[in-house]
PDB file of C-alpha atoms in Angstrom:
ATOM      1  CA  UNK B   1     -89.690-119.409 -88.634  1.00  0.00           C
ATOM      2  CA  UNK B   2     -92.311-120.858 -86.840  1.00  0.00           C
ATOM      3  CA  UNK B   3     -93.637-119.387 -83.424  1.00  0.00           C
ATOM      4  CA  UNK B   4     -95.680-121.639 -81.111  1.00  0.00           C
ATOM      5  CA  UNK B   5     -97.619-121.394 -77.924  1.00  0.00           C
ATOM      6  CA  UNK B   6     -99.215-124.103 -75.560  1.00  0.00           C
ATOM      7  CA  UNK B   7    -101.875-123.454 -73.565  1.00  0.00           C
ATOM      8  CA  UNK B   8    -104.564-125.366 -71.438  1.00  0.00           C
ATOM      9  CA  UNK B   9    -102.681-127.428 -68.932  1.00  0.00           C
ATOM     10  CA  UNK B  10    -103.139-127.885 -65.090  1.00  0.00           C
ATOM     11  CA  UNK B  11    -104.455-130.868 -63.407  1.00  0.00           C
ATOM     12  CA  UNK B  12    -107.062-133.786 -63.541  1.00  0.00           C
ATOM     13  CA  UNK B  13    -108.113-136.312 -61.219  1.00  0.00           C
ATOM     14  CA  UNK B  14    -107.436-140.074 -63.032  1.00  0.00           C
ATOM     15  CA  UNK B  15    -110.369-140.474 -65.533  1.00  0.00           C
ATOM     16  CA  UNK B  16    -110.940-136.690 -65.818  1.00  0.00           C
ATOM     17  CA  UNK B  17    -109.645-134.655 -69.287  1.00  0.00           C
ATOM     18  CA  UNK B  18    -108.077-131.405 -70.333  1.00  0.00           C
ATOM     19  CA  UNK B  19    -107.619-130.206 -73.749  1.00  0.00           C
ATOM     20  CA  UNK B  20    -104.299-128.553 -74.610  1.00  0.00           C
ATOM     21  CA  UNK B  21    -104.187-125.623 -77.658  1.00  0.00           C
ATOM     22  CA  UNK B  22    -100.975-124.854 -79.854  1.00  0.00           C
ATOM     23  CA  UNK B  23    -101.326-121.814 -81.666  1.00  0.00           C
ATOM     24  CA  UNK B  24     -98.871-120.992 -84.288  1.00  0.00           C
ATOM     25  CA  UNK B  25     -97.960-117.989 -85.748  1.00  0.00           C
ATOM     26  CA  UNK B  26     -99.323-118.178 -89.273  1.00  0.00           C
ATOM     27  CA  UNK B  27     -97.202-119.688 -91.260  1.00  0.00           C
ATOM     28  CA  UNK B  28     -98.210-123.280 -91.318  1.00  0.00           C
ATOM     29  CA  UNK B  29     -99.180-124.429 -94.606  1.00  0.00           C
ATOM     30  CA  UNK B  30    -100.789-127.780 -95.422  1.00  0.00           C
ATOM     31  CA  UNK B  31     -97.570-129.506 -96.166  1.00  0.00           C
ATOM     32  CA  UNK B  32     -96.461-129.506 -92.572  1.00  0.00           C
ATOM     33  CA  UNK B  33     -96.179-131.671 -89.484  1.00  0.00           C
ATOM     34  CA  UNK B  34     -97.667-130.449 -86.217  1.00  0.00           C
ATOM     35  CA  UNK B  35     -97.012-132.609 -83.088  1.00  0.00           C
ATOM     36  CA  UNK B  36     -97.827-133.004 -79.177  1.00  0.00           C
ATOM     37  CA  UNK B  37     -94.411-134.398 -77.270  1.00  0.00           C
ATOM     38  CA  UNK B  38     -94.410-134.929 -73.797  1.00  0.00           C
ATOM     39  CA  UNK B  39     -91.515-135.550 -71.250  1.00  0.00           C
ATOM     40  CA  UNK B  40     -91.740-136.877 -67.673  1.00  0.00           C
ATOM     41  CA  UNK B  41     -88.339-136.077 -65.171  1.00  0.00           C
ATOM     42  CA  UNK B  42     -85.645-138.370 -65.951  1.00  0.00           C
ATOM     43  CA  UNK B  43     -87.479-139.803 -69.076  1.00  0.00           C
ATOM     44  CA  UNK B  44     -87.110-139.189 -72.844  1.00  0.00           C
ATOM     45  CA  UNK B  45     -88.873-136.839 -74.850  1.00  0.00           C
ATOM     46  CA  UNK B  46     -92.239-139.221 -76.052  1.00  0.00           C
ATOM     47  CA  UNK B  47     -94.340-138.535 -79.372  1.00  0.00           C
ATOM     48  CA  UNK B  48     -97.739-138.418 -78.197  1.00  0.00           C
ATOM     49  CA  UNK B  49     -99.368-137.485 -81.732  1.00  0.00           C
ATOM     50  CA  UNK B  50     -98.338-136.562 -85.013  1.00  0.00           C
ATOM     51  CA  UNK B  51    -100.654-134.569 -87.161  1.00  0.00           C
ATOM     52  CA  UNK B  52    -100.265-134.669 -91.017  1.00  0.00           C
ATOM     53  CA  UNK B  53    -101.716-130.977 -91.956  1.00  0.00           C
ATOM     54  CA  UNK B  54    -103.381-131.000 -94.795  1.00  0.00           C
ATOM     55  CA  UNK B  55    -105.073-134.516 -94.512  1.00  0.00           C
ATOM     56  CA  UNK B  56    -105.443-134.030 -90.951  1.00  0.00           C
ATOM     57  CA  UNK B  57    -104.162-138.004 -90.691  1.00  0.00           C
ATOM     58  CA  UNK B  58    -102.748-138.302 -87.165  1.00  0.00           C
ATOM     59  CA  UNK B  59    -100.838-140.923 -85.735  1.00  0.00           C
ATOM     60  CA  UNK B  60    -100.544-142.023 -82.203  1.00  0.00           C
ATOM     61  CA  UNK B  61     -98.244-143.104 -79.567  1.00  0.00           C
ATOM     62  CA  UNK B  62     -99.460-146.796 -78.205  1.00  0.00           C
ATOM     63  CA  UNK B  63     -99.662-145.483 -74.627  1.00  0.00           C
ATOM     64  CA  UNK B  64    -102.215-142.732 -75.780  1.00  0.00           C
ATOM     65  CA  UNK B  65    -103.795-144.464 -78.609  1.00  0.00           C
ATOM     66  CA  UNK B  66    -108.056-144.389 -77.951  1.00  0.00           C
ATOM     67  CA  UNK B  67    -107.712-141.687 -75.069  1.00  0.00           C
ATOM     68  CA  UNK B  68    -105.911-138.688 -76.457  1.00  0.00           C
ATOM     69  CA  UNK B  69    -107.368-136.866 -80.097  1.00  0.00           C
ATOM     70  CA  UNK B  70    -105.907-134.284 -81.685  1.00  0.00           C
ATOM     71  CA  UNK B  71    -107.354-131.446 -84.483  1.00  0.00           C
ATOM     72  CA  UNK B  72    -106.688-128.594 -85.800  1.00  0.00           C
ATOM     73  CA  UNK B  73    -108.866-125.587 -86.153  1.00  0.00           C
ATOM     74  CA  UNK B  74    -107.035-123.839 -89.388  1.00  0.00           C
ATOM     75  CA  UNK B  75    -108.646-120.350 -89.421  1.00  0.00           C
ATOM     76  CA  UNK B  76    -107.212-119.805 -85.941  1.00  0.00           C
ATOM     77  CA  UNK B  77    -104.038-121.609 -86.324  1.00  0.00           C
ATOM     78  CA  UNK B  78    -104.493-123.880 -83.687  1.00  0.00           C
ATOM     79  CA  UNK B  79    -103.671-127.560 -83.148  1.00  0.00           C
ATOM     80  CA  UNK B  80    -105.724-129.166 -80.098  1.00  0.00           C
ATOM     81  CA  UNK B  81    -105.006-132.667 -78.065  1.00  0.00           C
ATOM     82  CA  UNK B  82    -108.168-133.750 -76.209  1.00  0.00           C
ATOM     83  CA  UNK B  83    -107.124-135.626 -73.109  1.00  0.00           C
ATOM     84  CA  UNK B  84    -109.947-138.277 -72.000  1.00  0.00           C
ATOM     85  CA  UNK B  85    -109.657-141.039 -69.197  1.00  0.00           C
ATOM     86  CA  UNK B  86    -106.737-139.641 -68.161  1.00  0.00           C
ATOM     87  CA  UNK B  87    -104.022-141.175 -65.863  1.00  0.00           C
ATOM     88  CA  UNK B  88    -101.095-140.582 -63.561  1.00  0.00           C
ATOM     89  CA  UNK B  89     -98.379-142.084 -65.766  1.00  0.00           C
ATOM     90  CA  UNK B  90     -99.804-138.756 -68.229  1.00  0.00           C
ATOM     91  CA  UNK B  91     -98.303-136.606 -66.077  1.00  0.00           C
ATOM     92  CA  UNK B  92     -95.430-134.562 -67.921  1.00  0.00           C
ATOM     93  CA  UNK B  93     -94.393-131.197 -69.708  1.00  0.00           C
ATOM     94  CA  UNK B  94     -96.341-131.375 -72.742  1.00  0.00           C
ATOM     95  CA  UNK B  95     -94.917-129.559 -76.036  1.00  0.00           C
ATOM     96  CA  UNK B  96     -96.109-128.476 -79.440  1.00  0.00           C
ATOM     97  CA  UNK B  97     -93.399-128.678 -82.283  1.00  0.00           C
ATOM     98  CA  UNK B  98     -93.680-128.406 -85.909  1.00  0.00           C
ATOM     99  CA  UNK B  99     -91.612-128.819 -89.135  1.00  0.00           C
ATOM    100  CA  UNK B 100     -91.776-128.936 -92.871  1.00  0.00           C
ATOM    101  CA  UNK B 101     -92.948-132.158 -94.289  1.00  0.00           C
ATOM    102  CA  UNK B 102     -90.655-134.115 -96.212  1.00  0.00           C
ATOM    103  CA  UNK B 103     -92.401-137.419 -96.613  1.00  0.00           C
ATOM    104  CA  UNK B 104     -95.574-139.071 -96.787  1.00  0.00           C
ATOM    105  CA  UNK B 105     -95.220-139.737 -92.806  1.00  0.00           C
ATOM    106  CA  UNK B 106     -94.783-137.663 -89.536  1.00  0.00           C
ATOM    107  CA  UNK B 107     -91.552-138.776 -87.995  1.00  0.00           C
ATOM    108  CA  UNK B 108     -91.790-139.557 -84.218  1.00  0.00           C
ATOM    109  CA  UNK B 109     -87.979-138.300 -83.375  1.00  0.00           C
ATOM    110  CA  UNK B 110     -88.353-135.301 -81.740  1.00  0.00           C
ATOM    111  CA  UNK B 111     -85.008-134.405 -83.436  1.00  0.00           C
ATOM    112  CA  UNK B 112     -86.895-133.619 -86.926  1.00  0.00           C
ATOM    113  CA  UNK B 113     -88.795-130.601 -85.845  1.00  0.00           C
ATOM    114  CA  UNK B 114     -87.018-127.286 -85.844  1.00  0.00           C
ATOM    115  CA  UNK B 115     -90.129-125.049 -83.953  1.00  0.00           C
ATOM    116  CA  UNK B 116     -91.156-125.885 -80.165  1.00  0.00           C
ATOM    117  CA  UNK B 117     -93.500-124.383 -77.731  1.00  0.00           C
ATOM    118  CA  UNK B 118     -92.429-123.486 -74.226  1.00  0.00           C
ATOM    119  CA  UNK B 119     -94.211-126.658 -72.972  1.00  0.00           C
ATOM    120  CA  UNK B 120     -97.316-126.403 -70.178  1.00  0.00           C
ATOM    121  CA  UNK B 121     -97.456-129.009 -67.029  1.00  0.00           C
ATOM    122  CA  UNK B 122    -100.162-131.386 -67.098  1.00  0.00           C
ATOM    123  CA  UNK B 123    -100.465-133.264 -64.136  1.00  0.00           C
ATOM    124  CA  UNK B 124    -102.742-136.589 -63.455  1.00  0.00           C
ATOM    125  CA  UNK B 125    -103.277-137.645 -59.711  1.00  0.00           C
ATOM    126  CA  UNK B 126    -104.861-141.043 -58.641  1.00  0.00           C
TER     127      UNK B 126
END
């Protein structure tokens, strides 16, 4: 299996960033997805990025699309979201998951991936 580990949340002012760090246990090859979800109380689980390793070709949820980058540092086994202009609706549990690839695309479903982080609080005021 797949071990991960979030780290690098807390709080921002609106406008302000934070980078979050997934580090994974090693055994993440290049034919795997590796993806930030976050979750707000009383909301669905949201894709905020999925990262194609490998290519490094990430794709983006529309609410985070411009502000939010994510990259991954392979020799320490890390996947990073940089958080810029931030904003209150960002507030939420943010998670790291991973899975196998098995097609050209990341899905967004949080359903497909197998491995999760703990999840870390990030937490926007006005």
């Amino acid at each position: 299996g797949v071990r991960l580990e979030e780290s690098g949340g807390g709080s921002a002012q609106a406008g302000g960033s934070l980078r979050l760090s997934c580090v994974d246990s090693g055994n993440i090859n290049v034919n795997y997805c590796v993806a930030w979800f976050r979750q707000a109380p009383d909301t669905e689980r949201e894709a905020v990025a999925l990262f194609k390793t490998g290519t490094g070709f990430t794709q983006y949820g529309a609410s985070v699309n411009g502000r939010f980058t994510a990259s991954r540092d392979n020799a320490k086994n890390t996947l990073y979201l940089q958080m810029d202009n931030l904003r209150p609706e960002d507030t939420a549990q943010y998670y790291c998951a991973a899975a196998p690839r098995t097609s050209q695309t990341c899905p967004g479903s949080s359903s497909f991936y197998p491995y999760w982080g703990q999840g870390i609080q990030v937490t926007v005021s006005a």
